[in-house]
């Protein structure tokens, strides 16, 4: 549970929230994160039914394979892999931004390269301490966010008291530049980046599918997810929006660090900066581990070349690790292009890939329920039942589509969508080539 709680807390919250605030404004950022929380909550409700009824399901691709089409399942698997490896690149770039607090004259790509090499070596030589290490990192992240929320609330209350309980002064950031300084379209535009912040939450539903009593555990897991999203994400964004003017927020530094610097607690900002670097390091480590194992699984199912399944004497899928380091290589593009542009492109690609996976989960559950009822199945026999059917998956799909449509208002996000669509087309071509010339194995 600690890994589940902390696994989602990474670059999307600690760093990208600053750019979301500057783009959408305080109220717009809050609305965007609330919509993102609503999307993933509805997706989790659908995933809960699928993963508890099919506890042996290996991935979202298998659900899409069975209840949408084999080709869609194949593409979903690859898109989820793309989400992981692009996220790796964004994590490395984010670490470079944060390290510049102490080493402002060293380029972002240098730190991305150093941390990339470290994580690559960790994944090549040992994974013995992976679970224990991730538990510790997740615990530290959770404590750091809680500490930030406490300090932030105290700072807001202090600001309110010292200015004669003037709400207009304390919460001036929410209206002084207009309620929506860049228009309502900006709210839709940042949802794609917000999606990146929530990506990874869906892995909880898959893990629940392997528990002994999913009917009992699933409701509590979903409720825990809802409260975590509400308190950690929306609460943090509210504190940041209240204490940090959107004009001072930027993608190159963490708004958490900026707020603590303004509060004035000695060394608090530096400590938070260090904690965030360690947190992002753990997310990148998890991403490389997960993406390489995904390639290993696909190779065993003979949907990709068999050499991805080859392991070292330590049981590490060496070629999967090397190939998945593409994400780290993408981070090094900041040596050629502007680091901010590279970072935002990676986040948007990952966010779009995540939205496709979420829509596939929702549509799979909708089709599964229809098929289950059509074949005479008793809904009461389901270990976990998605509430408010059929509206829950439909709402999720509509909101995901709205986020995609909104992203077209922004040129940079548009490029990310085009790139992801191009990747999907290549995957489809690969699938049909594999089914025609290779063995027709299931995803």
XYZ file of C-alpha atoms in Angstrom, residues 36 69 84 96 153 163 241 256 330 364 415:
11
model
C -7.948 14.659 -13.608
C -10.099 -6.175 -30.440
C 6.808 4.445 -19.058
C 18.439 18.289 -14.073
C -1.830 25.547 5.791
C -3.928 40.781 7.757
C -1.881 28.470 -5.819
C 7.048 23.151 -3.624
C 15.222 11.476 -25.051
C -13.234 -2.847 -22.061
C 2.902 17.837 -31.680
